[in-house]
mmCIF file of C-alpha atoms in Angstrom:
data_model
loop_
_atom_site.group_PDB
_atom_site.id
_atom_site.type_symbol
_atom_site.label_atom_id
_atom_site.label_comp_id
_atom_site.label_asym_id
_atom_site.label_seq_id
_atom_site.Cartn_x
_atom_site.Cartn_y
_atom_site.Cartn_z
ATOM 1 C CA UNK P 79 -17.084 20.233 27.701
ATOM 2 C CA UNK P 80 -16.692 21.663 31.131
ATOM 3 C CA UNK P 81 -14.772 24.853 32.190
ATOM 4 C CA UNK P 82 -12.034 22.703 33.653
ATOM 5 C CA UNK P 83 -11.311 21.057 30.416
ATOM 6 C CA UNK P 84 -8.740 23.627 29.455
ATOM 7 C CA UNK P 85 -10.903 25.944 27.527
ATOM 8 C CA UNK P 86 -8.549 28.597 26.415
ATOM 9 C CA UNK P 87 -10.761 31.660 26.945
ATOM 10 C CA UNK P 88 -12.537 30.771 30.220
ATOM 11 C CA UNK P 89 -15.318 33.078 31.375
ATOM 12 C CA UNK P 90 -13.968 33.068 34.835
ATOM 13 C CA UNK P 91 -10.810 35.056 33.889
ATOM 14 C CA UNK P 92 -10.836 38.735 34.513
ATOM 15 C CA UNK P 93 -10.112 39.584 30.926
ATOM 16 C CA UNK P 94 -13.263 37.687 29.873
ATOM 17 C CA UNK P 95 -15.450 40.683 30.505
ATOM 18 C CA UNK P 96 -13.404 42.935 28.524
ATOM 19 C CA UNK P 97 -13.496 40.413 25.594
ATOM 20 C CA UNK P 98 -17.384 40.343 25.889
ATOM 21 C CA UNK P 99 -17.503 44.090 25.878
ATOM 22 C CA UNK P 100 -15.418 44.251 22.738
ATOM 23 C CA UNK P 101 -17.467 41.502 21.053
ATOM 24 C CA UNK P 102 -20.663 43.552 21.863
ATOM 25 C CA UNK P 103 -19.218 46.655 20.194
ATOM 26 C CA UNK P 104 -17.814 44.895 17.293
ATOM 27 C CA UNK P 105 -20.704 42.449 16.452
ATOM 28 C CA UNK P 106 -23.873 43.461 18.299
ATOM 29 C CA UNK P 107 -25.166 45.751 15.356
ATOM 30 C CA UNK P 108 -24.725 42.854 12.962
ATOM 31 C CA UNK P 109 -26.463 40.394 15.264
ATOM 32 C CA UNK P 110 -29.453 42.678 15.992
ATOM 33 C CA UNK P 111 -29.688 43.465 12.253
ATOM 34 C CA UNK P 112 -30.139 39.823 11.492
ATOM 35 C CA UNK P 113 -32.464 39.141 14.380
ATOM 36 C CA UNK P 114 -34.790 41.924 13.345
ATOM 37 C CA UNK P 115 -34.747 40.506 9.864
ATOM 38 C CA UNK P 116 -35.936 37.271 11.140
ATOM 39 C CA UNK P 117 -38.879 38.883 12.751
ATOM 40 C CA UNK P 118 -38.145 38.852 16.527
ATOM 41 C CA UNK P 119 -41.035 40.248 18.440
ATOM 42 C CA UNK P 120 -43.220 40.006 21.479
ATOM 43 C CA UNK P 121 -44.121 36.704 22.828
ATOM 44 C CA UNK P 122 -41.325 34.772 21.034
ATOM 45 C CA UNK P 123 -39.634 31.886 22.879
ATOM 46 C CA UNK P 124 -35.759 32.151 22.383
ATOM 47 C CA UNK P 125 -32.755 30.159 23.196
ATOM 48 C CA UNK P 126 -29.445 31.990 23.403
ATOM 49 C CA UNK P 127 -26.732 29.271 23.329
ATOM 50 C CA UNK P 128 -23.293 29.826 24.851
ATOM 51 C CA UNK P 129 -24.574 33.396 26.105
ATOM 52 C CA UNK P 130 -21.383 34.185 27.885
ATOM 53 C CA UNK P 131 -21.987 37.992 28.317
ATOM 54 C CA UNK P 132 -25.278 39.768 28.611
ATOM 55 C CA UNK P 133 -25.729 42.159 25.676
ATOM 56 C CA UNK P 134 -27.796 39.869 23.390
ATOM 57 C CA UNK P 135 -29.703 38.328 26.256
ATOM 58 C CA UNK P 136 -30.712 41.744 27.309
ATOM 59 C CA UNK P 137 -31.648 42.802 23.887
ATOM 60 C CA UNK P 138 -33.775 39.610 23.325
ATOM 61 C CA UNK P 139 -35.459 40.239 26.548
ATOM 62 C CA UNK P 140 -36.646 43.751 25.572
ATOM 63 C CA UNK P 141 -37.837 42.373 22.166
ATOM 64 C CA UNK P 142 -39.860 39.332 23.529
ATOM 65 C CA UNK P 143 -41.240 41.485 26.384
ATOM 66 C CA UNK P 144 -43.202 40.031 29.434
ATOM 67 C CA UNK P 145 -45.172 37.579 27.158
ATOM 68 C CA UNK P 146 -41.998 35.973 25.853
ATOM 69 C CA UNK P 147 -39.157 33.998 27.133
ATOM 70 C CA UNK P 148 -35.364 33.904 26.773
ATOM 71 C CA UNK P 149 -33.407 30.988 27.890
ATOM 72 C CA UNK P 150 -29.695 31.777 28.243
ATOM 73 C CA UNK P 151 -27.446 28.894 28.519
ATOM 74 C CA UNK P 152 -23.596 28.393 28.813
ATOM 75 C CA UNK P 153 -21.334 25.920 30.437
ATOM 76 C CA UNK P 154 -20.257 28.672 32.779
ATOM 77 C CA UNK P 155 -23.193 31.126 33.614
ATOM 78 C CA UNK P 156 -21.184 33.042 36.144
ATOM 79 C CA UNK P 157 -21.558 36.344 34.238
ATOM 80 C CA UNK P 158 -25.294 35.922 33.549
ATOM 81 C CA UNK P 159 -26.485 36.639 37.171
ATOM 82 C CA UNK P 160 -27.434 40.245 36.432
ATOM 83 C CA UNK P 161 -30.067 39.313 33.764
ATOM 84 C CA UNK P 162 -31.367 36.250 35.486
ATOM 85 C CA UNK P 163 -34.970 37.600 35.911
ATOM 86 C CA UNK P 164 -38.274 37.272 33.816
ATOM 87 C CA UNK P 165 -38.397 36.914 30.899
ATOM 88 C CA UNK P 166 -34.809 35.586 31.088
ATOM 89 C CA UNK P 167 -33.934 32.187 32.659
ATOM 90 C CA UNK P 168 -30.318 31.214 33.017
ATOM 91 C CA UNK P 169 -29.317 27.523 32.886
ATOM 92 C CA UNK P 170 -25.991 25.612 32.904
ATOM 93 C CA UNK P 171 -25.947 23.592 29.615
ATOM 94 C CA UNK P 172 -23.403 22.042 27.179
ATOM 95 C CA UNK P 173 -24.805 22.347 23.731
ATOM 96 C CA UNK P 174 -22.337 19.629 22.457
ATOM 97 C CA UNK P 175 -23.021 17.174 25.078
ATOM 98 C CA UNK P 176 -26.532 17.618 26.611
ATOM 99 C CA UNK P 177 -29.929 17.041 25.318
ATOM 100 C CA UNK P 178 -31.920 20.130 24.220
ATOM 101 C CA UNK P 179 -32.907 22.209 27.247
ATOM 102 C CA UNK P 180 -36.518 22.549 25.677
ATOM 103 C CA UNK P 181 -38.593 22.276 22.602
ATOM 104 C CA UNK P 182 -40.671 24.540 20.477
ATOM 105 C CA UNK P 183 -38.428 27.618 20.372
ATOM 106 C CA UNK P 184 -39.119 30.329 17.836
ATOM 107 C CA UNK P 185 -35.523 31.334 17.760
ATOM 108 C CA UNK P 186 -32.335 29.811 18.540
ATOM 109 C CA UNK P 187 -29.101 31.727 18.251
ATOM 110 C CA UNK P 188 -25.395 31.216 18.931
ATOM 111 C CA UNK P 189 -22.591 33.615 18.585
ATOM 112 C CA UNK P 190 -18.857 32.616 18.505
ATOM 113 C CA UNK P 191 -19.695 29.501 20.169
ATOM 114 C CA UNK P 192 -19.672 26.343 17.882
ATOM 115 C CA UNK P 193 -16.114 26.820 16.647
ATOM 116 C CA UNK P 194 -15.098 25.908 20.048
ATOM 117 C CA UNK P 195 -17.379 22.976 20.738
ATOM 118 C CA UNK P 196 -15.696 19.522 20.153
ATOM 119 C CA UNK P 197 -18.923 17.855 19.057
ATOM 120 C CA UNK P 198 -20.231 20.597 16.672
ATOM 121 C CA UNK P 199 -22.345 18.195 14.689
ATOM 122 C CA UNK P 200 -24.248 17.175 17.708
ATOM 123 C CA UNK P 201 -24.556 20.721 18.919
ATOM 124 C CA UNK P 202 -26.109 21.818 15.585
ATOM 125 C CA UNK P 203 -28.424 18.905 15.782
ATOM 126 C CA UNK P 204 -29.539 19.839 19.349
ATOM 127 C CA UNK P 205 -30.237 23.386 18.287
ATOM 128 C CA UNK P 206 -32.198 22.381 15.269
ATOM 129 C CA UNK P 207 -34.195 19.837 17.261
ATOM 130 C CA UNK P 208 -35.196 22.622 19.726
ATOM 131 C CA UNK P 209 -36.756 24.636 17.099
ATOM 132 C CA UNK P 210 -40.595 24.654 16.398
ATOM 133 C CA UNK P 211 -41.620 24.169 12.807
ATOM 134 C CA UNK P 212 -41.057 27.442 11.048
ATOM 135 C CA UNK P 213 -38.748 28.392 13.871
ATOM 136 C CA UNK P 214 -35.516 30.255 12.965
ATOM 137 C CA UNK P 215 -31.765 29.370 13.527
ATOM 138 C CA UNK P 216 -29.238 31.986 13.471
ATOM 139 C CA UNK P 217 -25.563 30.920 13.951
ATOM 140 C CA UNK P 218 -22.625 33.358 13.851
ATOM 141 C CA UNK P 219 -19.124 32.033 14.033
ATOM 142 C CA UNK P 220 -15.698 33.113 13.334
ATOM 143 C CA UNK P 221 -13.374 31.805 10.461
ATOM 144 C CA UNK P 222 -9.799 32.628 11.480
ATOM 145 C CA UNK P 223 -8.334 30.510 8.671
ATOM 146 C CA UNK P 224 -10.140 32.745 6.181
ATOM 147 C CA UNK P 225 -8.291 35.697 7.409
ATOM 148 C CA UNK P 226 -5.491 34.549 9.809
ATOM 149 C CA UNK P 227 -3.625 37.784 10.609
ATOM 150 C CA UNK P 228 -3.962 40.367 13.188
ATOM 151 C CA UNK P 229 -2.352 43.021 10.904
ATOM 152 C CA UNK P 230 -3.251 42.267 7.223
ATOM 153 C CA UNK P 231 -0.982 45.245 6.379
ATOM 154 C CA UNK P 232 2.152 43.673 7.666
ATOM 155 C CA UNK P 233 4.404 46.620 7.055
ATOM 156 C CA UNK P 234 6.781 46.717 10.024
ATOM 157 C CA UNK P 235 8.172 44.749 12.890
ATOM 158 C CA UNK P 236 5.256 45.614 15.109
ATOM 159 C CA UNK P 237 2.894 44.062 12.752
ATOM 160 C CA UNK P 238 5.100 41.063 12.215
ATOM 161 C CA UNK P 239 5.205 40.379 15.955
ATOM 162 C CA UNK P 240 1.383 40.737 16.240
ATOM 163 C CA UNK P 241 0.906 38.160 13.418
ATOM 164 C CA UNK P 242 3.326 35.860 14.959
ATOM 165 C CA UNK P 243 1.289 35.907 18.327
ATOM 166 C CA UNK P 244 -1.780 35.458 16.366
ATOM 167 C CA UNK P 245 -0.409 32.393 14.724
ATOM 168 C CA UNK P 246 0.389 31.103 18.189
ATOM 169 C CA UNK P 247 -3.102 31.755 19.403
ATOM 170 C CA UNK P 248 -4.565 29.842 16.459
ATOM 171 C CA UNK P 249 -2.253 26.922 17.169
ATOM 172 C CA UNK P 250 -3.577 26.879 20.761
ATOM 173 C CA UNK P 251 -7.130 26.917 19.606
ATOM 174 C CA UNK P 252 -6.575 24.116 17.271
ATOM 175 C CA UNK P 253 -4.959 21.959 19.798
ATOM 176 C CA UNK P 254 -8.094 22.389 21.806
ATOM 177 C CA UNK P 255 -10.277 21.232 19.081
ATOM 178 C CA UNK P 256 -11.302 24.442 17.669
ATOM 179 C CA UNK P 257 -12.326 24.420 13.910
ATOM 180 C CA UNK P 258 -10.534 27.349 12.430
ATOM 181 C CA UNK P 259 -12.496 27.217 9.112
ATOM 182 C CA UNK P 260 -15.826 26.442 10.516
ATOM 183 C CA UNK P 261 -17.686 29.613 9.698
ATOM 184 C CA UNK P 262 -17.485 29.323 5.907
ATOM 185 C CA UNK P 263 -19.206 25.915 6.074
ATOM 186 C CA UNK P 264 -22.335 27.091 7.967
ATOM 187 C CA UNK P 265 -24.683 27.721 4.977
ATOM 188 C CA UNK P 266 -23.947 24.161 3.818
ATOM 189 C CA UNK P 267 -24.354 22.635 7.297
ATOM 190 C CA UNK P 268 -27.729 24.505 7.870
ATOM 191 C CA UNK P 269 -29.030 23.138 4.685
ATOM 192 C CA UNK P 270 -27.804 19.699 5.461
ATOM 193 C CA UNK P 271 -29.508 20.011 8.961
ATOM 194 C CA UNK P 272 -32.918 20.381 7.009
ATOM 195 C CA UNK P 273 -33.257 24.178 7.257
ATOM 196 C CA UNK P 274 -34.815 26.184 4.375
ATOM 197 C CA UNK P 275 -34.264 29.679 3.172
ATOM 198 C CA UNK P 276 -30.802 29.552 4.218
ATOM 199 C CA UNK P 277 -28.723 32.690 3.684
ATOM 200 C CA UNK P 278 -25.410 34.026 5.052
ATOM 201 C CA UNK P 279 -23.054 36.970 5.194
ATOM 202 C CA UNK P 280 -19.963 38.103 6.830
ATOM 203 C CA UNK P 281 -18.728 41.036 8.908
ATOM 204 C CA UNK P 282 -14.968 41.700 9.028
ATOM 205 C CA UNK P 283 -13.702 44.484 11.402
ATOM 206 C CA UNK P 284 -10.427 45.872 10.190
ATOM 207 C CA UNK P 285 -9.544 48.447 12.770
ATOM 208 C CA UNK P 286 -11.487 50.189 15.578
ATOM 209 C CA UNK P 287 -11.097 50.811 19.367
ATOM 210 C CA UNK P 288 -12.910 47.695 20.119
ATOM 211 C CA UNK P 289 -10.578 45.642 17.804
ATOM 212 C CA UNK P 290 -7.608 47.216 20.148
ATOM 213 C CA UNK P 291 -9.450 46.335 23.228
ATOM 214 C CA UNK P 292 -10.026 42.766 22.120
ATOM 215 C CA UNK P 293 -6.514 42.364 21.245
ATOM 216 C CA UNK P 294 -5.278 43.487 24.481
ATOM 217 C CA UNK P 295 -7.625 41.517 26.591
ATOM 218 C CA UNK P 296 -7.116 38.265 24.381
ATOM 219 C CA UNK P 297 -3.299 38.395 24.592
ATOM 220 C CA UNK P 298 -3.356 39.043 28.387
ATOM 221 C CA UNK P 299 -5.836 36.047 28.748
ATOM 222 C CA UNK P 300 -3.707 33.653 26.886
ATOM 223 C CA UNK P 301 -0.357 34.834 27.969
ATOM 224 C CA UNK P 302 0.642 32.118 30.143
ATOM 225 C CA UNK P 303 -0.418 29.584 27.504
ATOM 226 C CA UNK P 304 1.609 31.160 24.816
ATOM 227 C CA UNK P 305 4.764 31.107 26.968
ATOM 228 C CA UNK P 306 4.148 27.642 28.429
ATOM 229 C CA UNK P 307 3.866 26.252 24.909
ATOM 230 C CA UNK P 308 7.034 28.180 23.775
ATOM 231 C CA UNK P 309 5.181 30.104 21.284
ATOM 232 C CA UNK P 310 6.314 33.568 22.775
ATOM 233 C CA UNK P 311 8.426 34.952 25.472
ATOM 234 C CA UNK P 312 7.198 37.256 28.068
ATOM 235 C CA UNK P 313 9.356 39.962 26.412
ATOM 236 C CA UNK P 314 7.676 39.371 23.074
ATOM 237 C CA UNK P 315 4.187 39.839 24.835
ATOM 238 C CA UNK P 316 5.408 42.828 26.724
ATOM 239 C CA UNK P 317 6.583 44.556 23.645
ATOM 240 C CA UNK P 318 3.340 43.638 21.703
ATOM 241 C CA UNK P 319 1.012 44.942 24.405
ATOM 242 C CA UNK P 320 3.042 48.180 24.544
ATOM 243 C CA UNK P 321 2.809 48.497 20.672
ATOM 244 C CA UNK P 322 -0.921 47.955 20.741
ATOM 245 C CA UNK P 323 -1.385 50.437 23.559
ATOM 246 C CA UNK P 324 0.555 53.099 21.654
ATOM 247 C CA UNK P 325 -2.339 53.261 19.292
ATOM 248 C CA UNK P 326 -0.646 53.232 15.894
ATOM 249 C CA UNK P 327 -1.570 49.721 14.540
ATOM 250 C CA UNK P 328 -4.526 48.485 12.440
ATOM 251 C CA UNK P 329 -5.800 45.409 14.220
ATOM 252 C CA UNK P 330 -8.246 43.121 12.588
ATOM 253 C CA UNK P 331 -10.529 40.255 13.845
ATOM 254 C CA UNK P 332 -11.352 37.112 11.974
ATOM 255 C CA UNK P 333 -14.445 37.431 9.906
ATOM 256 C CA UNK P 334 -17.692 36.524 11.624
ATOM 257 C CA UNK P 335 -19.827 34.688 9.320
ATOM 258 C CA UNK P 336 -23.699 34.643 10.155
ATOM 259 C CA UNK P 337 -25.908 31.948 8.593
ATOM 260 C CA UNK P 338 -29.617 31.727 9.059
ATOM 261 C CA UNK P 339 -32.419 29.481 8.235
ATOM 262 C CA UNK P 340 -35.971 28.245 8.882
ATOM 263 C CA UNK P 341 -36.915 24.745 10.101
ATOM 264 C CA UNK P 342 -39.543 23.073 7.966
#
């Protein structure tokens, strides 16, 4: 898949940076906790798949130090220029279509990536093949079908509108090949890929300033697609953005499921 294939959340759009910042606030503590538990340390060779933003790449670079390496890949690396210096290498790569960009990695990590990759089976195989024996794989992905609402407490017209727009967003994602129930399958898929010591957990932000920022950026980013598909009007979207900006809504994200295991 290339950026011109109609990816709904293109890294080149202005709102993408706001979304990456919100993801960092929402999910970095969970991601870093898991990476620490996996033993990340000096000298490790790491592959960050679908890096998009810079927060995880920069954290990995500090952990592996000058004796380690961090390969950061994405189909669009335009937002990674600021971290493209040792120990970080930035490379354009499609995990669902290209051969592994290297072998013998101590760690391969992808966050909120595979749900959007059309050939997820190949992507997971590529990531597993890239690990050394004993290497660790950590995949973190959303499961929008597990919790499909922006406002789980749908107690008024503002919340009902928010949930209707979220339904439209989910429809657009599904039409582009996203698997909206992928997260829950990760433990089984890692075991089927031959990994051992597989574990998983989930993180479900229910309300926070970052949830609000993410909602505003996402709706602005997909606004044109929602209107073109007849899933919302400009008036609907203007009203929703004003409701969110007013600050009185509890806005949730889809749960992020983290699953990890070790290559035999």
